[in-house]
Short mmCIF file of C-alpha atoms in Angstrom, two decimals:
data_model
loop_
_atom_site.label_atom_id
_atom_site.label_comp_id
_atom_site.label_asym_id
_atom_site.label_seq_id
_atom_site.Cartn_x
_atom_site.Cartn_y
_atom_site.Cartn_z
CA UNK A 1165 -21.30 26.21 -22.33
CA UNK A 1166 -22.59 23.11 -24.10
CA UNK A 1167 -26.06 22.83 -25.63
CA UNK A 1168 -28.29 20.71 -23.41
CA UNK A 1169 -31.44 18.78 -24.30
CA UNK A 1170 -33.86 17.46 -21.71
CA UNK A 1171 -35.37 14.22 -23.00
CA UNK A 1172 -38.66 13.57 -21.19
CA UNK A 1173 -38.71 17.17 -20.06
CA UNK A 1174 -42.31 17.92 -19.12
CA UNK A 1175 -42.25 16.56 -15.56
CA UNK A 1176 -41.33 18.44 -12.41
CA UNK A 1177 -37.63 17.51 -12.52
CA UNK A 1178 -37.36 18.61 -16.14
CA UNK A 1179 -38.92 21.95 -15.23
CA UNK A 1180 -36.48 22.33 -12.34
CA UNK A 1181 -33.51 21.78 -14.65
CA UNK A 1182 -34.97 24.16 -17.23
CA UNK A 1183 -35.33 26.86 -14.58
CA UNK A 1184 -31.71 26.39 -13.52
CA UNK A 1185 -30.51 26.69 -17.12
CA UNK A 1186 -32.70 29.73 -17.75
CA UNK A 1187 -31.28 31.39 -14.63
CA UNK A 1188 -27.87 31.11 -16.33
CA UNK A 1189 -29.26 32.74 -19.45
CA UNK A 1190 -28.61 29.48 -21.24
CA UNK A 1191 -30.69 28.18 -24.13
CA UNK A 1192 -31.84 24.56 -23.96
CA UNK A 1193 -33.96 22.06 -25.83
CA UNK A 1194 -36.95 20.23 -24.37
CA UNK A 1195 -37.92 16.93 -25.97
CA UNK A 1196 -41.13 15.00 -25.44
CA UNK A 1197 -43.93 13.18 -27.20
CA UNK A 1198 -46.57 15.90 -26.72
CA UNK A 1199 -46.01 19.33 -28.24
CA UNK A 1200 -49.00 20.65 -26.31
CA UNK A 1201 -47.54 19.45 -23.02
CA UNK A 1202 -44.15 20.95 -23.80
CA UNK A 1203 -45.66 24.29 -24.81
CA UNK A 1204 -47.71 24.39 -21.63
CA UNK A 1205 -44.59 23.80 -19.51
CA UNK A 1206 -41.98 25.79 -21.46
CA UNK A 1207 -43.74 27.92 -24.07
CA UNK A 1208 -43.30 31.14 -22.09
CA UNK A 1209 -39.49 30.80 -21.97
CA UNK A 1210 -37.76 32.25 -25.06
CA UNK A 1211 -34.65 30.20 -24.17
CA UNK A 1212 -36.53 26.91 -24.64
CA UNK A 1213 -36.47 25.13 -27.99
CA UNK A 1214 -39.41 22.74 -28.21
CA UNK A 1215 -38.91 19.47 -30.10
CA UNK A 1216 -41.17 16.41 -30.27
CA UNK A 1217 -39.88 12.89 -30.79
CA UNK A 1218 -40.95 9.32 -31.25
CA UNK A 1219 -38.44 7.04 -29.46
CA UNK A 1220 -39.53 4.13 -31.63
CA UNK A 1221 -38.24 5.93 -34.72
CA UNK A 1222 -34.42 6.06 -35.08
CA UNK A 1223 -34.75 9.05 -37.42
CA UNK A 1224 -36.86 10.91 -34.86
CA UNK A 1225 -34.40 10.23 -32.03
CA UNK A 1226 -31.46 11.34 -34.15
CA UNK A 1227 -33.26 14.52 -35.19
CA UNK A 1228 -34.15 15.37 -31.60
CA UNK A 1229 -30.50 14.94 -30.59
CA UNK A 1230 -28.86 16.75 -33.50
CA UNK A 1231 -26.88 19.82 -32.49
CA UNK A 1232 -26.80 18.82 -28.82
CA UNK A 1233 -23.71 18.22 -26.67
CA UNK A 1234 -25.41 16.82 -23.55
CA UNK A 1235 -28.67 14.92 -23.09
CA UNK A 1236 -30.29 14.85 -19.67
CA UNK A 1237 -32.36 11.67 -19.71
CA UNK A 1238 -35.65 11.93 -17.79
CA UNK A 1239 -37.81 9.64 -19.89
CA UNK A 1240 -40.54 8.07 -17.79
CA UNK A 1241 -42.79 5.09 -18.36
CA UNK A 1242 -46.01 3.92 -16.74
CA UNK A 1243 -45.26 2.32 -13.39
CA UNK A 1244 -46.51 -1.00 -14.69
CA UNK A 1245 -44.29 -0.88 -17.83
CA UNK A 1246 -40.77 -0.80 -16.38
CA UNK A 1247 -39.80 -3.38 -18.98
CA UNK A 1248 -39.57 -0.42 -21.39
CA UNK A 1249 -36.72 1.31 -19.54
CA UNK A 1250 -33.81 -0.67 -21.05
CA UNK A 1251 -35.31 -0.62 -24.53
CA UNK A 1252 -35.89 3.15 -24.49
CA UNK A 1253 -32.38 3.82 -23.20
CA UNK A 1254 -30.86 1.69 -25.96
CA UNK A 1255 -32.88 3.45 -28.67
CA UNK A 1256 -32.01 6.88 -27.29
CA UNK A 1257 -28.31 6.06 -27.07
CA UNK A 1258 -28.22 4.77 -30.65
CA UNK A 1259 -29.79 7.99 -31.90
CA UNK A 1260 -27.63 10.18 -29.68
CA UNK A 1261 -24.40 8.54 -30.84
CA UNK A 1262 -25.50 8.86 -34.47
CA UNK A 1263 -26.19 12.57 -33.90
CA UNK A 1264 -22.78 13.19 -32.32
CA UNK A 1265 -23.95 13.79 -28.74
CA UNK A 1266 -20.99 13.68 -26.36
CA UNK A 1267 -22.59 13.25 -22.91
CA UNK A 1268 -25.66 11.71 -21.30
CA UNK A 1269 -26.81 12.34 -17.72
CA UNK A 1270 -29.35 9.82 -16.45
CA UNK A 1271 -31.44 10.96 -13.50
CA UNK A 1272 -31.96 7.65 -11.71
CA UNK A 1273 -33.36 6.08 -8.56
CA UNK A 1274 -32.33 3.90 -5.62
CA UNK A 1275 -34.15 0.89 -7.11
CA UNK A 1276 -31.00 -0.84 -8.50
CA UNK A 1277 -29.48 -1.17 -5.00
CA UNK A 1278 -32.15 -3.47 -3.66
CA UNK A 1279 -32.09 -3.70 0.14
CA UNK A 1280 -29.56 -1.44 1.84
CA UNK A 1281 -26.60 -3.23 3.43
CA UNK A 1282 -25.22 -0.03 4.99
CA UNK A 1283 -26.55 3.25 6.31
CA UNK A 1284 -25.97 5.59 4.67
CA UNK A 1285 -25.52 4.11 1.21
CA UNK A 1286 -22.49 5.23 -0.80
CA UNK A 1287 -21.96 4.85 -4.53
CA UNK A 1288 -19.87 1.68 -4.06
CA UNK A 1289 -22.85 -0.16 -2.53
CA UNK A 1290 -23.62 -3.35 -4.48
CA UNK A 1291 -26.38 -3.09 -7.05
CA UNK A 1292 -28.36 -6.20 -6.22
CA UNK A 1293 -32.04 -5.57 -6.98
CA UNK A 1294 -34.55 -8.15 -5.82
CA UNK A 1295 -37.51 -6.70 -7.69
CA UNK A 1296 -38.44 -6.55 -11.35
CA UNK A 1297 -38.45 -2.75 -11.30
CA UNK A 1298 -35.02 -2.69 -9.72
CA UNK A 1299 -33.67 -5.09 -12.35
CA UNK A 1300 -35.07 -2.97 -15.17
CA UNK A 1301 -33.54 0.20 -13.73
CA UNK A 1302 -30.20 -1.60 -13.30
CA UNK A 1303 -30.38 -2.83 -16.90
CA UNK A 1304 -31.02 0.74 -18.03
CA UNK A 1305 -27.93 1.93 -16.15
CA UNK A 1306 -25.85 -0.98 -17.43
CA UNK A 1307 -26.65 -0.12 -21.05
CA UNK A 1308 -25.62 3.49 -20.49
CA UNK A 1309 -22.42 2.74 -18.58
CA UNK A 1310 -21.39 0.06 -21.08
CA UNK A 1311 -21.72 2.65 -23.84
CA UNK A 1312 -19.38 4.84 -21.79
CA UNK A 1313 -16.92 1.98 -21.28
CA UNK A 1314 -16.98 1.26 -25.02
CA UNK A 1315 -16.16 4.88 -25.80
CA UNK A 1316 -19.41 5.49 -27.67
CA UNK A 1317 -20.52 8.34 -25.39
CA UNK A 1318 -19.72 9.77 -21.96
CA UNK A 1319 -22.19 8.98 -19.19
CA UNK A 1320 -23.17 10.06 -15.68
CA UNK A 1321 -25.89 8.72 -13.40
CA UNK A 1322 -27.35 10.99 -10.73
CA UNK A 1323 -29.27 8.90 -8.23
CA UNK A 1324 -32.12 10.50 -6.25
CA UNK A 1325 -34.19 9.33 -3.28
CA UNK A 1326 -37.96 9.93 -3.20
CA UNK A 1327 -38.77 13.48 -4.19
CA UNK A 1328 -41.47 16.02 -3.50
CA UNK A 1329 -42.33 19.61 -4.30
CA UNK A 1330 -44.48 21.83 -6.54
CA UNK A 1331 -45.87 19.94 -9.51
CA UNK A 1332 -44.84 16.51 -8.24
CA UNK A 1333 -47.60 13.90 -8.41
CA UNK A 1334 -47.61 10.16 -7.78
CA UNK A 1335 -45.17 10.64 -4.91
CA UNK A 1336 -45.34 9.44 -1.31
CA UNK A 1337 -46.29 12.93 -0.16
CA UNK A 1338 -48.52 14.11 -3.01
CA UNK A 1339 -51.74 12.68 -1.60
CA UNK A 1340 -50.97 13.96 1.88
CA UNK A 1341 -50.31 17.47 0.56
CA UNK A 1342 -53.59 17.51 -1.33
CA UNK A 1343 -55.46 16.20 1.69
CA UNK A 1344 -53.82 18.81 3.92
CA UNK A 1345 -55.06 21.62 1.68
CA UNK A 1346 -58.34 20.28 0.32
CA UNK A 1347 -59.44 17.88 3.04
CA UNK A 1348 -59.90 14.15 2.87
CA UNK A 1349 -57.67 11.29 4.01
CA UNK A 1350 -53.95 11.01 3.32
CA UNK A 1351 -52.73 7.60 2.15
CA UNK A 1352 -49.26 7.18 3.65
CA UNK A 1353 -46.71 4.44 4.21
CA UNK A 1354 -45.32 3.33 7.59
CA UNK A 1355 -45.11 6.68 9.32
CA UNK A 1356 -42.23 6.55 11.76
CA UNK A 1357 -39.63 4.72 9.62
CA UNK A 1358 -36.59 6.89 8.77
CA UNK A 1359 -36.73 8.23 5.23
CA UNK A 1360 -35.37 11.06 3.11
CA UNK A 1361 -36.79 13.24 0.37
CA UNK A 1362 -35.21 15.60 -2.13
CA UNK A 1363 -37.03 18.85 -2.94
CA UNK A 1364 -37.35 18.91 -6.73
CA UNK A 1365 -36.36 22.59 -7.24
CA UNK A 1366 -32.99 21.70 -5.64
CA UNK A 1367 -32.27 19.12 -8.37
CA UNK A 1368 -32.02 21.47 -11.34
CA UNK A 1369 -28.93 23.43 -10.23
CA UNK A 1370 -27.10 20.16 -9.49
CA UNK A 1371 -27.79 18.74 -12.94
CA UNK A 1372 -26.75 22.02 -14.58
CA UNK A 1373 -23.42 21.85 -12.74
CA UNK A 1374 -22.86 18.20 -13.63
CA UNK A 1375 -23.39 19.01 -17.31
CA UNK A 1376 -20.30 21.22 -17.14
CA UNK A 1377 -18.19 18.92 -14.95
CA UNK A 1378 -15.99 16.60 -17.04
CA UNK A 1379 -14.87 14.77 -13.88
CA UNK A 1380 -18.44 13.48 -13.48
CA UNK A 1381 -18.20 11.38 -16.64
CA UNK A 1382 -18.25 7.66 -16.05
CA UNK A 1383 -19.56 8.01 -12.50
CA UNK A 1384 -22.67 7.20 -10.52
CA UNK A 1385 -23.35 9.95 -7.97
CA UNK A 1386 -25.90 10.52 -5.24
CA UNK A 1387 -27.97 13.57 -4.35
CA UNK A 1388 -29.33 13.04 -0.85
CA UNK A 1389 -32.26 14.79 0.79
CA UNK A 1390 -32.13 17.53 3.40
CA UNK A 1391 -31.38 15.06 6.19
CA UNK A 1392 -33.11 12.00 7.61
CA UNK A 1393 -36.79 12.50 8.37
CA UNK A 1394 -39.91 10.31 8.23
CA UNK A 1395 -43.34 10.43 6.68
CA UNK A 1396 -44.69 11.15 10.16
CA UNK A 1397 -42.46 14.22 10.50
CA UNK A 1398 -43.48 15.45 7.05
CA UNK A 1399 -47.18 14.99 7.79
CA UNK A 1400 -46.78 16.80 11.10
CA UNK A 1401 -45.07 19.65 9.24
CA UNK A 1402 -48.10 19.86 6.96
CA UNK A 1403 -50.32 20.01 10.04
CA UNK A 1404 -48.25 22.85 11.47
CA UNK A 1405 -48.40 24.71 8.18
CA UNK A 1406 -52.18 24.40 7.82
CA UNK A 1407 -53.10 24.56 11.51
CA UNK A 1408 -55.27 21.47 11.38
CA UNK A 1409 -54.94 17.73 11.86
CA UNK A 1410 -54.67 15.51 8.84
CA UNK A 1411 -56.66 12.32 8.52
CA UNK A 1412 -54.28 9.45 7.79
CA UNK A 1413 -54.54 5.94 6.48
CA UNK A 1414 -51.42 3.78 6.59
CA UNK A 1415 -51.08 1.72 3.42
CA UNK A 1416 -49.49 -1.66 4.06
CA UNK A 1417 -49.13 -4.35 1.43
CA UNK A 1418 -52.65 -5.70 2.04
CA UNK A 1419 -54.24 -2.30 1.55
CA UNK A 1420 -52.19 -1.68 -1.58
CA UNK A 1421 -53.22 -5.04 -3.02
CA UNK A 1422 -56.90 -4.21 -2.43
CA UNK A 1423 -56.56 -0.78 -3.97
CA UNK A 1424 -54.64 -2.35 -6.82
CA UNK A 1425 -57.74 -4.21 -7.92
CA UNK A 1426 -58.93 -0.85 -9.27
CA UNK A 1427 -55.71 1.16 -9.61
CA UNK A 1428 -52.67 -0.27 -11.45
CA UNK A 1429 -50.31 2.26 -9.87
CA UNK A 1430 -51.26 1.09 -6.37
CA UNK A 1431 -50.94 -2.54 -7.43
CA UNK A 1432 -47.40 -1.96 -8.64
CA UNK A 1433 -46.38 -0.21 -5.42
CA UNK A 1434 -46.59 -3.53 -3.56
CA UNK A 1435 -43.33 -4.69 -5.16
CA UNK A 1436 -41.40 -1.66 -3.88
CA UNK A 1437 -43.00 -1.52 -0.43
CA UNK A 1438 -39.74 -2.61 1.20
CA UNK A 1439 -38.40 0.91 0.61
CA UNK A 1440 -40.94 2.14 3.16
CA UNK A 1441 -39.94 -0.34 5.86
CA UNK A 1442 -36.20 -0.72 5.19
CA UNK A 1443 -34.64 2.75 4.82
CA UNK A 1444 -32.28 3.54 1.96
CA UNK A 1445 -30.50 6.73 3.02
CA UNK A 1446 -28.00 8.17 0.53
CA UNK A 1447 -24.54 9.57 1.19
CA UNK A 1448 -23.78 12.41 -1.26
CA UNK A 1449 -20.30 13.37 0.00
CA UNK A 1450 -18.81 12.35 -3.38
CA UNK A 1451 -21.12 14.69 -5.29
CA UNK A 1452 -20.39 17.64 -3.03
CA UNK A 1453 -16.66 16.96 -3.20
CA UNK A 1454 -16.95 17.10 -6.97
CA UNK A 1455 -19.16 20.17 -7.53
CA UNK A 1456 -19.06 21.94 -4.18
CA UNK A 1457 -21.76 22.51 -1.54
CA UNK A 1458 -25.30 21.74 -2.67
CA UNK A 1459 -28.22 23.89 -1.56
CA UNK A 1460 -30.91 21.80 0.14
CA UNK A 1461 -34.22 23.38 1.02
CA UNK A 1462 -35.32 22.60 4.56
CA UNK A 1463 -38.23 20.24 4.93
CA UNK A 1464 -40.29 22.97 6.61
CA UNK A 1465 -39.75 25.35 3.69
CA UNK A 1466 -40.24 22.59 1.15
CA UNK A 1467 -43.57 21.61 2.68
CA UNK A 1468 -44.69 25.25 2.75
CA UNK A 1469 -43.95 25.64 -0.97
CA UNK A 1470 -45.51 22.27 -1.82
CA UNK A 1471 -48.75 23.20 -0.08
CA UNK A 1472 -48.72 26.59 -1.81
CA UNK A 1473 -48.52 24.79 -5.16
CA UNK A 1474 -51.60 22.75 -4.30
CA UNK A 1475 -53.48 25.94 -3.43
CA UNK A 1476 -52.23 27.98 -6.41
CA UNK A 1477 -50.59 25.57 -8.87
CA UNK A 1478 -49.57 27.97 -11.64
CA UNK A 1479 -48.35 30.76 -9.37
CA UNK A 1480 -46.41 28.42 -7.09
CA UNK A 1481 -44.71 26.59 -9.97
CA UNK A 1482 -43.61 29.88 -11.49
CA UNK A 1483 -42.01 30.86 -8.18
CA UNK A 1484 -40.37 27.48 -7.50
#
């Protein structure tokens, strides 16, 4: 099995992939800016090799990639700095190629598609973003796939819908989960519009399989959620799990703009609000044809485990 490095590893998806690799008894490298953050997330796993990097330094990128066959790219930026996505991808690719890395898997989003023209959306759907964030994510993908076309490196994009689960913050459901457990008001989007979510612990095993699937190279693939649901259905599941009603506040564009006067994350959400009113539902038949059936945690079970993580963060994350 090839040596894998998770670039931008400290988030919930990185931890999910690390757990899947550890379950295989497979050593892996975690790469991030903060050694303290990496040690907090992975320090207890003897299979994890902890490496810090500075993506602005070509020598640092090359050193972080040396001895690695496959990079899983999870590098995040502040929500108001999406202009950095193409630049960071280009710098990482240059260092990876120089270090002899063979494969890169980018864990991406639905942003490059823009507004859905079909339901569900397959991988051949046009990428026609109408937002700045969508254009930056498309540019990031284009840089990676051009490197594949040029023979510099082999590339795969795994596209995810909105996600939730233990350790996930800044998601559509994070505030609702915290309010369900701790009290307060949940800030939610349009409640009854069809939507889908992927449970983060389900992502890791898929990425681990893709890393060992040569037929995935050069492809963009989808991982869909556990069926079509809605924010209303997810909030009602939280209410069933806790046995009490949840106070809700629906955040339309006007509310987000007002909140954005004090919170840059909320301000930036206005641009992507269309995803809450115009569903983008993914078709992942191509992925499952390639790697076989994918386990998808039911929404009821996913909510139960998400709420448990809010109540007991460390214990729930260890069990995820």
